[in-house]
């Protein structure tokens, strides 16, 4: 049991180091507090910014389909593909729910968690979001994974300006004026390729972690009932 617990701890430590590796690579290539390239406000990096909504729960025919419905609690990592709920085609036809394409940047703008952590991700497939999220479609001069990380690197600034009236939320006026470096597309592509390789490493570690956690539960049940 100690060995399994140690394996779990090691896996979590590796995942943290891999995240740190990507952040370090970003700073190396693009800078951060002192950008290596000219910077522009985030609002000028976006072709479109949209919000979401929740179809009425009074209509069961809206739920249980094949369309991922993403809420703030579903955005935990840098990629998002599914949530706890799914929608049907009927929901898309009869409500304001909008299907967002793959590679949309998803930002949590309202959540109690914003008191201590900021969450942002790129969608791996078409999804629908609720009202606690914003969706960003980058302009052609930005690769989604680069722009997502450029925003994520401003986490300290973003959390420092979170408003707490009623519920913790990000003021869009502050958010849209974050300064984003504008490097050449070739460098953005290099960074995106680096992130992709790191994600593959993270996936391998997560698979080991999942097996170790399953084994630990089985051992706990065996030894302690």
Short mmCIF file of C-alpha atoms in Angstrom, two decimals:
data_model
loop_
_atom_site.label_atom_id
_atom_site.label_comp_id
_atom_site.label_asym_id
_atom_site.label_seq_id
_atom_site.Cartn_x
_atom_site.Cartn_y
_atom_site.Cartn_z
CA UNK A 1 0.00 0.00 0.00
CA UNK A 2 2.90 2.36 0.77
CA UNK A 3 4.47 1.58 -2.60
CA UNK A 4 1.21 2.31 -4.46
CA UNK A 5 0.76 5.57 -2.52
CA UNK A 6 4.34 6.53 -3.38
CA UNK A 7 3.64 5.85 -7.08
CA UNK A 8 0.57 8.11 -6.93
CA UNK A 9 2.60 10.88 -5.31
CA UNK A 10 5.31 10.54 -7.98
CA UNK A 11 2.76 10.71 -10.80
CA UNK A 12 1.21 13.87 -9.40
CA UNK A 13 4.67 15.42 -8.99
CA UNK A 14 5.54 14.58 -12.62
CA UNK A 15 2.31 16.17 -13.86
CA UNK A 16 3.15 19.36 -11.96
CA UNK A 17 6.66 19.38 -13.44
CA UNK A 18 5.29 18.93 -16.97
CA UNK A 19 3.00 21.95 -16.50
CA UNK A 20 5.98 23.92 -15.23
CA UNK A 21 7.97 22.75 -18.27
CA UNK A 22 5.41 24.24 -20.67
CA UNK A 23 5.35 27.52 -18.73
CA UNK A 24 9.14 27.67 -18.83
CA UNK A 25 9.14 26.99 -22.56
CA UNK A 26 6.61 29.79 -23.09
CA UNK A 27 8.76 32.28 -21.20
CA UNK A 28 11.86 31.13 -23.07
CA UNK A 29 10.20 31.62 -26.47
CA UNK A 30 7.94 34.62 -25.89
CA UNK A 31 8.79 36.24 -22.56
CA UNK A 32 6.12 37.05 -20.01
CA UNK A 33 6.37 40.13 -17.78
CA UNK A 34 8.85 41.44 -20.37
CA UNK A 35 7.50 40.17 -23.73
CA UNK A 36 9.98 39.51 -26.54
CA UNK A 37 7.44 40.67 -29.13
CA UNK A 38 5.05 43.58 -29.53
CA UNK A 39 1.89 43.04 -27.49
CA UNK A 40 -1.74 43.99 -28.16
CA UNK A 41 -4.91 43.86 -25.99
CA UNK A 42 -6.62 40.48 -25.87
CA UNK A 43 -9.74 41.98 -27.43
CA UNK A 44 -7.75 42.62 -30.62
CA UNK A 45 -6.64 38.97 -30.71
CA UNK A 46 -10.21 37.67 -30.86
CA UNK A 47 -12.36 37.23 -33.96
CA UNK A 48 -15.37 36.48 -31.75
CA UNK A 49 -16.23 36.26 -28.05
CA UNK A 50 -19.47 34.56 -27.04
CA UNK A 51 -21.21 33.51 -23.84
CA UNK A 52 -23.26 30.45 -23.06
CA UNK A 53 -26.51 29.48 -21.42
CA UNK A 54 -28.29 26.56 -19.80
CA UNK A 55 -31.33 25.02 -21.52
CA UNK A 56 -34.27 24.65 -19.14
CA UNK A 57 -34.11 21.54 -16.98
CA UNK A 58 -37.91 21.43 -17.22
CA UNK A 59 -37.47 19.95 -20.69
CA UNK A 60 -35.93 16.49 -20.29
CA UNK A 61 -35.85 16.16 -24.07
CA UNK A 62 -32.99 18.70 -24.08
CA UNK A 63 -30.65 16.42 -22.14
CA UNK A 64 -29.04 13.03 -22.62
CA UNK A 65 -27.88 13.37 -26.22
CA UNK A 66 -24.41 13.24 -27.76
CA UNK A 67 -23.45 16.93 -27.49
CA UNK A 68 -21.08 17.73 -24.59
CA UNK A 69 -22.44 20.47 -22.30
CA UNK A 70 -19.60 22.18 -20.45
CA UNK A 71 -19.95 23.94 -17.09
CA UNK A 72 -17.27 25.71 -15.06
CA UNK A 73 -16.51 22.58 -13.02
CA UNK A 74 -15.78 20.63 -16.21
CA UNK A 75 -12.86 22.92 -17.15
CA UNK A 76 -10.08 21.45 -15.05
CA UNK A 77 -7.23 20.93 -17.51
CA UNK A 78 -5.84 22.58 -20.65
CA UNK A 79 -8.09 20.49 -22.90
CA UNK A 80 -11.81 19.91 -22.55
CA UNK A 81 -13.90 17.40 -24.48
CA UNK A 82 -16.81 16.40 -22.26
CA UNK A 83 -18.78 17.39 -19.20
CA UNK A 84 -21.10 15.78 -16.68
CA UNK A 85 -24.12 16.59 -18.90
CA UNK A 86 -24.91 16.22 -22.59
CA UNK A 87 -27.47 17.93 -24.82
CA UNK A 88 -29.65 16.72 -27.67
CA UNK A 89 -30.15 18.14 -31.15
CA UNK A 90 -33.58 19.29 -29.93
CA UNK A 91 -31.87 21.61 -27.43
CA UNK A 92 -29.86 23.20 -30.24
CA UNK A 93 -32.98 23.73 -32.32
CA UNK A 94 -35.30 25.05 -29.60
CA UNK A 95 -33.00 27.02 -27.27
CA UNK A 96 -30.23 29.60 -27.52
CA UNK A 97 -27.61 26.87 -26.97
CA UNK A 98 -24.86 27.33 -29.55
CA UNK A 99 -22.54 24.59 -30.79
CA UNK A 100 -18.94 25.81 -30.65
CA UNK A 101 -16.35 24.30 -33.00
CA UNK A 102 -13.25 22.32 -32.10
CA UNK A 103 -10.29 24.46 -30.99
CA UNK A 104 -12.46 27.09 -29.30
CA UNK A 105 -10.82 28.66 -26.22
CA UNK A 106 -13.04 28.25 -23.16
CA UNK A 107 -12.60 30.58 -20.16
CA UNK A 108 -14.20 30.22 -16.72
CA UNK A 109 -15.38 33.75 -15.90
CA UNK A 110 -17.70 33.01 -12.96
CA UNK A 111 -16.97 30.48 -10.23
CA UNK A 112 -16.25 30.36 -6.50
CA UNK A 113 -12.93 28.74 -7.47
CA UNK A 114 -11.77 32.05 -8.96
CA UNK A 115 -10.84 33.11 -5.45
CA UNK A 116 -7.71 30.96 -5.80
CA UNK A 117 -7.44 29.45 -9.30
CA UNK A 118 -8.04 30.34 -12.95
CA UNK A 119 -9.19 27.80 -15.50
CA UNK A 120 -8.96 27.98 -19.29
CA UNK A 121 -8.91 25.28 -21.96
CA UNK A 122 -9.09 24.52 -25.67
CA UNK A 123 -11.96 22.31 -26.86
CA UNK A 124 -11.02 18.99 -28.45
CA UNK A 125 -14.39 18.68 -30.21
CA UNK A 126 -17.62 20.64 -30.75
CA UNK A 127 -19.24 21.60 -27.41
CA UNK A 128 -21.88 23.84 -25.82
CA UNK A 129 -21.06 26.02 -22.78
CA UNK A 130 -23.14 27.45 -19.95
CA UNK A 131 -23.42 31.03 -18.72
CA UNK A 132 -20.38 30.81 -16.41
CA UNK A 133 -18.03 30.51 -19.39
CA UNK A 134 -16.87 32.59 -22.32
CA UNK A 135 -15.79 31.23 -25.69
CA UNK A 136 -13.01 32.86 -27.69
CA UNK A 137 -12.39 32.35 -31.39
CA UNK A 138 -8.86 33.61 -32.15
CA UNK A 139 -8.04 35.71 -35.19
CA UNK A 140 -6.10 33.99 -37.96
CA UNK A 141 -2.78 35.36 -36.68
CA UNK A 142 -3.08 33.25 -33.51
CA UNK A 143 -2.99 29.51 -32.96
CA UNK A 144 -5.58 28.56 -30.30
CA UNK A 145 -3.17 26.66 -28.06
CA UNK A 146 -0.71 29.57 -28.13
CA UNK A 147 -3.38 32.16 -27.29
CA UNK A 148 -4.76 29.95 -24.54
CA UNK A 149 -1.32 29.72 -22.92
CA UNK A 150 -0.66 33.43 -23.43
CA UNK A 151 -3.82 34.12 -21.42
CA UNK A 152 -3.01 31.42 -18.86
CA UNK A 153 0.38 33.02 -18.23
CA UNK A 154 -1.51 36.10 -16.98
CA UNK A 155 -3.16 34.09 -14.19
CA UNK A 156 -1.67 36.19 -11.38
CA UNK A 157 -3.00 39.41 -12.94
CA UNK A 158 -6.41 37.87 -13.66
CA UNK A 159 -6.90 36.51 -10.14
CA UNK A 160 -5.75 39.81 -8.67
CA UNK A 161 -8.71 41.56 -10.33
CA UNK A 162 -11.44 39.01 -9.61
CA UNK A 163 -14.63 40.63 -8.30
CA UNK A 164 -16.46 38.96 -5.39
CA UNK A 165 -19.85 40.69 -5.39
CA UNK A 166 -22.61 37.98 -5.32
CA UNK A 167 -20.21 35.40 -6.76
CA UNK A 168 -16.57 35.48 -7.81
CA UNK A 169 -16.25 36.61 -11.41
CA UNK A 170 -13.85 38.14 -13.91
CA UNK A 171 -14.65 41.64 -15.17
CA UNK A 172 -14.52 41.38 -18.94
CA UNK A 173 -13.29 44.98 -19.23
CA UNK A 174 -10.16 43.97 -17.30
CA UNK A 175 -9.81 40.63 -19.02
CA UNK A 176 -10.03 41.91 -22.59
CA UNK A 177 -7.25 44.43 -22.03
CA UNK A 178 -4.63 41.86 -21.03
CA UNK A 179 -1.51 42.45 -23.11
CA UNK A 180 -0.81 39.48 -25.41
CA UNK A 181 2.53 39.08 -27.28
CA UNK A 182 2.18 38.64 -31.06
CA UNK A 183 4.97 36.30 -32.24
CA UNK A 184 5.22 34.94 -35.80
CA UNK A 185 2.96 31.99 -36.61
CA UNK A 186 6.01 29.77 -37.14
CA UNK A 187 7.05 30.24 -33.51
CA UNK A 188 3.49 29.66 -32.32
CA UNK A 189 3.47 26.40 -34.27
CA UNK A 190 6.75 25.34 -32.65
CA UNK A 191 5.27 26.02 -29.23
CA UNK A 192 2.05 24.16 -30.11
CA UNK A 193 4.11 21.13 -31.20
CA UNK A 194 6.01 21.24 -27.89
CA UNK A 195 2.72 21.35 -25.96
CA UNK A 196 1.39 18.41 -27.98
CA UNK A 197 4.43 16.30 -27.10
CA UNK A 198 4.11 17.28 -23.44
CA UNK A 199 0.41 16.36 -23.50
CA UNK A 200 1.35 12.89 -24.75
CA UNK A 201 3.71 12.52 -21.80
CA UNK A 202 0.99 13.70 -19.43
CA UNK A 203 -1.45 11.19 -20.88
CA UNK A 204 0.98 8.34 -20.26
CA UNK A 205 1.50 9.47 -16.65
CA UNK A 206 -2.26 9.84 -16.11
CA UNK A 207 -2.79 6.27 -17.29
CA UNK A 208 -0.28 5.03 -14.71
CA UNK A 209 -1.91 7.27 -12.08
CA UNK A 210 -5.37 5.92 -12.83
CA UNK A 211 -4.18 2.30 -12.51
CA UNK A 212 -2.38 3.10 -9.24
CA UNK A 213 -5.45 4.82 -7.77
CA UNK A 214 -7.65 1.87 -8.76
CA UNK A 215 -5.16 -0.54 -7.17
CA UNK A 216 -5.02 1.55 -4.00
CA UNK A 217 -8.82 1.43 -3.63
CA UNK A 218 -8.76 -2.34 -4.09
CA UNK A 219 -6.00 -2.74 -1.49
CA UNK A 220 -7.80 -0.47 0.97
CA UNK A 221 -10.92 -2.59 0.57
CA UNK A 222 -8.92 -5.81 0.99
CA UNK A 223 -6.99 -4.72 4.07
CA UNK A 224 -9.52 -2.56 5.87
CA UNK A 225 -12.89 -3.66 4.47
#
